[in-house]
mmCIF file of C-alpha atoms in Angstrom:
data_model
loop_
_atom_site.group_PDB
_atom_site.id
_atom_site.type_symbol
_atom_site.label_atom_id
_atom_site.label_comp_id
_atom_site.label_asym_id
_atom_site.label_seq_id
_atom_site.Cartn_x
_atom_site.Cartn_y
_atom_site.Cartn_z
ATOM 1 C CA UNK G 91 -5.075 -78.076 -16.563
ATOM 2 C CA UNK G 92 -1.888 -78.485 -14.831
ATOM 3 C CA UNK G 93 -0.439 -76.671 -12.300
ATOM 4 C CA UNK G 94 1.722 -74.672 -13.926
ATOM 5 C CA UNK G 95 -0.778 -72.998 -15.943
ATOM 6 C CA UNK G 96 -2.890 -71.962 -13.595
ATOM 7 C CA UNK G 97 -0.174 -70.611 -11.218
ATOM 8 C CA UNK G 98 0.532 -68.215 -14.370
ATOM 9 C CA UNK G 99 -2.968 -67.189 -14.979
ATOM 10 C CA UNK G 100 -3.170 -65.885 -11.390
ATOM 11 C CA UNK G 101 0.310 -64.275 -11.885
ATOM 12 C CA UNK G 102 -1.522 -62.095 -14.644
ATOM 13 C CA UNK G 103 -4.240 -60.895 -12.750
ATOM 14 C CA UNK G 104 -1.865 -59.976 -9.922
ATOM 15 C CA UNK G 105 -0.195 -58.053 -12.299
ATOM 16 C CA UNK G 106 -2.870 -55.983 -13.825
ATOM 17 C CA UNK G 107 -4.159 -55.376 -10.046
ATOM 18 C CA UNK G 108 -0.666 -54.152 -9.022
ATOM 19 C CA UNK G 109 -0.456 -51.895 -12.081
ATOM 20 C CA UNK G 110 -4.005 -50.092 -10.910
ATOM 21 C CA UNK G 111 -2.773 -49.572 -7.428
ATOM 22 C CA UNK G 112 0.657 -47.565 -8.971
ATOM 23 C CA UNK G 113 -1.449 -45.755 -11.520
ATOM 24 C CA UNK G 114 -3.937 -44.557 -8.981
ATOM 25 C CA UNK G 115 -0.917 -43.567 -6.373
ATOM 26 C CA UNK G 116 0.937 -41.697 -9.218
ATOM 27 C CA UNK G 117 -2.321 -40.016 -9.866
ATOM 28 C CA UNK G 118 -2.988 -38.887 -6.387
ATOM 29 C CA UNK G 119 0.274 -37.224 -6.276
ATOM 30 C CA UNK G 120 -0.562 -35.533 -9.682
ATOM 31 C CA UNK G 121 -3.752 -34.299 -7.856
ATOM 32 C CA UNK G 122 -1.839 -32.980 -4.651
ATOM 33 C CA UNK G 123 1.127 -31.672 -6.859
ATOM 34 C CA UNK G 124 -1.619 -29.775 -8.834
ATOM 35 C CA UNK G 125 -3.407 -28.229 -5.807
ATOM 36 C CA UNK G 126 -0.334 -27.528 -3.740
ATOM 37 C CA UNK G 127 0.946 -25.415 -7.027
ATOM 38 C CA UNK G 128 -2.799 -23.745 -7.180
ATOM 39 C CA UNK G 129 -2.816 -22.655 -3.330
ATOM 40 C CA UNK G 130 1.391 -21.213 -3.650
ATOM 41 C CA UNK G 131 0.182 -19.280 -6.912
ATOM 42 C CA UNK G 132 -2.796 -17.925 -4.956
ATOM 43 C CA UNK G 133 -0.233 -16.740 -1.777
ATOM 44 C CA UNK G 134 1.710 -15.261 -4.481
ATOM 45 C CA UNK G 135 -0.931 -13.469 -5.552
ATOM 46 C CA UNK G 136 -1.909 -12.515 -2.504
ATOM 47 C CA UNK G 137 1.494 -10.700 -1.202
ATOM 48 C CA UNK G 138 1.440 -9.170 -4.501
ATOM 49 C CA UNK G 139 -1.713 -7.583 -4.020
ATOM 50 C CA UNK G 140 -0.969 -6.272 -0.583
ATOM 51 C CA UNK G 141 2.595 -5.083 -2.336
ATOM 52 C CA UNK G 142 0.554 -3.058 -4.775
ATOM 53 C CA UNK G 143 -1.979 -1.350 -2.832
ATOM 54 C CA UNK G 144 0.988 -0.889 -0.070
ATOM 55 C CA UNK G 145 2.813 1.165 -2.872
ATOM 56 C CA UNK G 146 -0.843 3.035 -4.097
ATOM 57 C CA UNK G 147 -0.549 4.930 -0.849
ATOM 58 C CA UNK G 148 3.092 5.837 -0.461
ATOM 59 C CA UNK G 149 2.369 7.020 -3.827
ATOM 60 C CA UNK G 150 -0.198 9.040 -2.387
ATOM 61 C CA UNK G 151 2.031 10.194 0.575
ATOM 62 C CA UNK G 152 4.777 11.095 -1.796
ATOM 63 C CA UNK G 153 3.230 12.840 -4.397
ATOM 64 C CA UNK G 154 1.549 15.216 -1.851
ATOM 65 C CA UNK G 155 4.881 15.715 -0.481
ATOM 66 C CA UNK G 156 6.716 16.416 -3.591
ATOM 67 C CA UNK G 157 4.179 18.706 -4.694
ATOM 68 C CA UNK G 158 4.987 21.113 -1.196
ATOM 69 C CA UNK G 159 8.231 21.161 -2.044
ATOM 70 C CA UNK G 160 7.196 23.407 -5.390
ATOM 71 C CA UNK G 161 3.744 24.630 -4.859
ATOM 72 C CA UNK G 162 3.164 27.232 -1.816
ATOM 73 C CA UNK G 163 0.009 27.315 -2.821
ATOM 74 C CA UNK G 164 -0.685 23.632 -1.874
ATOM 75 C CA UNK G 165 0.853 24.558 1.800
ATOM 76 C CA UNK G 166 -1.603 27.792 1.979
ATOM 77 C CA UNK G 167 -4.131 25.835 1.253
ATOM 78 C CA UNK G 168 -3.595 23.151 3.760
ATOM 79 C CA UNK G 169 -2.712 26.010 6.838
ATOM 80 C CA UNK G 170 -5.791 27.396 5.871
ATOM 81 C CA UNK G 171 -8.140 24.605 6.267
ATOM 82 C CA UNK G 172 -6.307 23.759 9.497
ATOM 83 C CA UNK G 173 -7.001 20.314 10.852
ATOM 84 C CA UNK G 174 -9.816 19.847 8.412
ATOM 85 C CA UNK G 175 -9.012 17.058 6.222
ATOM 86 C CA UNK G 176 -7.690 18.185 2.577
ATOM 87 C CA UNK G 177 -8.169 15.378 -0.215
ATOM 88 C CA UNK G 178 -6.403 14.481 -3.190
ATOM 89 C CA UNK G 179 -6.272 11.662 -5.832
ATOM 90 C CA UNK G 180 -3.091 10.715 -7.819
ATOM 91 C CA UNK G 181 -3.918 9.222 -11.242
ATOM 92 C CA UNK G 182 -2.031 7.620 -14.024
ATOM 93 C CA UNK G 183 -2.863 10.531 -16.856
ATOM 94 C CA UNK G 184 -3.369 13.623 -14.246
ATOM 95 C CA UNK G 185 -0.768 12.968 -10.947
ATOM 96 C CA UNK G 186 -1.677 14.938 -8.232
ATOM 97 C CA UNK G 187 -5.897 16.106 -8.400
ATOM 98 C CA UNK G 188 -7.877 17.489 -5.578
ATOM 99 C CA UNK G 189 -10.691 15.755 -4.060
ATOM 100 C CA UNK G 190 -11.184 12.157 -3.980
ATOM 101 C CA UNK G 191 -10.828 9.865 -6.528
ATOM 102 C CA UNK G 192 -13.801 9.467 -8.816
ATOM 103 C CA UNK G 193 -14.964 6.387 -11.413
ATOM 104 C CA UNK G 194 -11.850 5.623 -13.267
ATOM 105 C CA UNK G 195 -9.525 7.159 -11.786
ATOM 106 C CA UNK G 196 -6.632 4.650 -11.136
ATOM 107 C CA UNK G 197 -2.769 5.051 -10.932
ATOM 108 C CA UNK G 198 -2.223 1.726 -13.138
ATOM 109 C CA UNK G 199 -2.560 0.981 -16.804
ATOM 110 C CA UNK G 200 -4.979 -1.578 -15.797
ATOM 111 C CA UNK G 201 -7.247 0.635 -14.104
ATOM 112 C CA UNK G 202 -7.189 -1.686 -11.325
ATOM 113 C CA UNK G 203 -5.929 0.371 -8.294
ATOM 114 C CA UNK G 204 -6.639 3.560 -6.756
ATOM 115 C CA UNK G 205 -4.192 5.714 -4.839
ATOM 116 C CA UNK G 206 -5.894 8.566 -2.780
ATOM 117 C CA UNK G 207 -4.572 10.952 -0.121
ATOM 118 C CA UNK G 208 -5.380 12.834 2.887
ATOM 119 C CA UNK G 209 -3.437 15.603 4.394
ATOM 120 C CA UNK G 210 -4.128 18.423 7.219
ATOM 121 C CA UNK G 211 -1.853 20.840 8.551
ATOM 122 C CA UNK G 212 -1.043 19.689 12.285
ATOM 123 C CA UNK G 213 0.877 22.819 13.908
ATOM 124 C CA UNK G 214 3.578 25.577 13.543
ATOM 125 C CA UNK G 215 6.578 25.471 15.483
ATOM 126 C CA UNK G 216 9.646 26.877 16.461
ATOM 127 C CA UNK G 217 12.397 25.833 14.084
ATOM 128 C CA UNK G 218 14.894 24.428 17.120
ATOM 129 C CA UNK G 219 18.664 25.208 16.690
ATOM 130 C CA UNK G 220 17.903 28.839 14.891
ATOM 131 C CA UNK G 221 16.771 32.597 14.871
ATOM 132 C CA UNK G 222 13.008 31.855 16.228
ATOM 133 C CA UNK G 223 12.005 35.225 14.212
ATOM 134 C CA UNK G 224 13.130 33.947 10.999
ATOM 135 C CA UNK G 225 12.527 30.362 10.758
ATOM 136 C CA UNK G 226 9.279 28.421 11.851
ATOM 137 C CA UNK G 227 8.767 24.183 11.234
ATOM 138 C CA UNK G 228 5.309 23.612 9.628
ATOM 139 C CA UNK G 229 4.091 20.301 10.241
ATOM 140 C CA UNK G 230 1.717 18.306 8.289
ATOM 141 C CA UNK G 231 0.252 15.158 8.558
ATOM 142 C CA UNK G 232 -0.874 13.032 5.159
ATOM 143 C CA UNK G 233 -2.680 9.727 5.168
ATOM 144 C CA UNK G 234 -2.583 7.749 2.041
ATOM 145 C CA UNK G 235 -4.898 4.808 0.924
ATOM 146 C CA UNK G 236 -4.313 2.399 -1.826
ATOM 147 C CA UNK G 237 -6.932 -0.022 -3.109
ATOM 148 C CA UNK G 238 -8.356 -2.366 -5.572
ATOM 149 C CA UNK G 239 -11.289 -0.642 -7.628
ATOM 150 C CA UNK G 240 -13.137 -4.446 -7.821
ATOM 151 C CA UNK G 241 -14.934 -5.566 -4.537
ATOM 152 C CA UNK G 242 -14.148 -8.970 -4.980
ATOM 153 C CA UNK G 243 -10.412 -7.317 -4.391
ATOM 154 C CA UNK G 244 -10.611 -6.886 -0.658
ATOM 155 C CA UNK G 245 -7.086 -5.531 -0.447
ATOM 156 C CA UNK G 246 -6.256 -1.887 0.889
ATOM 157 C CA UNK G 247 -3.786 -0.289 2.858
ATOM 158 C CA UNK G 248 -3.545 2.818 4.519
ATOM 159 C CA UNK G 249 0.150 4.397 5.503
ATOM 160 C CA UNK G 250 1.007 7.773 7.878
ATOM 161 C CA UNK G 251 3.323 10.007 7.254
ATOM 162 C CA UNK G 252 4.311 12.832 9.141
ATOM 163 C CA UNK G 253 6.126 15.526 7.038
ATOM 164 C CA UNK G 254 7.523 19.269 7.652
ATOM 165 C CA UNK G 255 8.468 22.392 5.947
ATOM 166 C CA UNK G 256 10.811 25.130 7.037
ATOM 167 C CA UNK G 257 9.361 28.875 6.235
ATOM 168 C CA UNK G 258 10.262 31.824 7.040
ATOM 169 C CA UNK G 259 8.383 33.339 10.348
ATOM 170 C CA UNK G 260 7.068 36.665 8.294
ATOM 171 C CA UNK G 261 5.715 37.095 5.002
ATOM 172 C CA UNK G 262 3.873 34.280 3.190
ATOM 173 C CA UNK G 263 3.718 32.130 6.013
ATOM 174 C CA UNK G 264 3.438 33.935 8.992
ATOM 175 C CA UNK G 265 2.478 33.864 12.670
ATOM 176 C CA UNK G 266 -0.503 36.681 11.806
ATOM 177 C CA UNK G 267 -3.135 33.856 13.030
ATOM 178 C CA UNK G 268 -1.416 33.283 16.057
ATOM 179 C CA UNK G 269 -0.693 29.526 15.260
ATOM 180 C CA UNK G 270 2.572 29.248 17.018
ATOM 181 C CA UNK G 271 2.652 26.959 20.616
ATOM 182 C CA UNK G 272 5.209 28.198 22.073
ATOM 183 C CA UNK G 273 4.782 25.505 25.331
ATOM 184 C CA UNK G 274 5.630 22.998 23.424
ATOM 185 C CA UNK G 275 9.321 23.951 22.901
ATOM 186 C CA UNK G 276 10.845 26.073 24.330
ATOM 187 C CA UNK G 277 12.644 24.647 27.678
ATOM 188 C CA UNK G 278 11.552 25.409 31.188
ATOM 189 C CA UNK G 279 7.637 26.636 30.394
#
């Protein structure tokens, strides 16, 4: 053989040896493309989770709200029970139910997440900046909770929301029960 043969026989094999080193670079970016892609999908996922249970108890908080505005019933019933605890569910089919939400009862079409509520009436005040004998500010406190109904879901949130209503001082809601503090607002006591 002469020696320009067998400098081109090595020249091959140097070739094919290059060729496996590119192909096995472009495939480990493939690979770290592929997982970087997996892990932002899964961050996605996550935020939008947290998003969704975040607006479960809002939903909560505002339908409880909403339905004060319209029902004096619902406020009787939550000066009556006082600063015991007064629970309610909001559901896709139903809206606002009392007591806690039971199997299946979800605000989604995918019966994935649960919206639930919590509300007690905190105090009676005087309505500042009018007649005292005609006006009083209820106050109320509601707690909502959103969640995912599968335990392998570990997201929940839970949102506070302080809320009032202006009555009247006589009538339906009253100061018969002596529920008024007085210390609290007016100036110099």
């Amino acid at each position: 053989m002469n020696n320009h043969t067998l400098q081109h026989f090595r020249q091959r094999g140097a070739a094919l040896l290059i060729s496996l080193i590119i192909l096995l670079m472009i495939t480990l970016m493939g690979v770290s493309a592929l997982k970087s892609g997996i892990f932002q999908e899964m961050m996605a996922f996550n935020a939008q989770a947290e998003e969704m249970s975040f607006h479960a108890a809002e939903t909560g908080i505002n339908a409880i709200v909403r339905e004060a505005r319209t029902n004096n019933a619902l406020l009787n019933d939550l000066i009556d029970a006082g600063n015991t605890a007064t629970e309610h569910c909001v559901t896709l089919g139903g809206g606002l139910q009392e007591a806690n939400c039971g199997a299946g009862e979800t605000i989604d079409e995918r019966a994935a997440i649960v919206s639930e509520v919590s509300s007690h009436f905190d105090s009676k005040k005087i309505l500042l900046g009018s007649d005292a004998d005609y006006f009083k500010d209820y106050q109320f406190v509601s707690e909502g909770n959103g969640r995912f109904v599968q335990a392998s879901m570990p997201f929940s949130t839970t949102n506070y929301q302080e809320w009032r209503k202006v009555g009247p001082a006589s009538g339906q809601f009253s100061d018969e029960s002596g529920m008024m503090d007085y210390s609290q607002n007016l100036p110099g006591i």
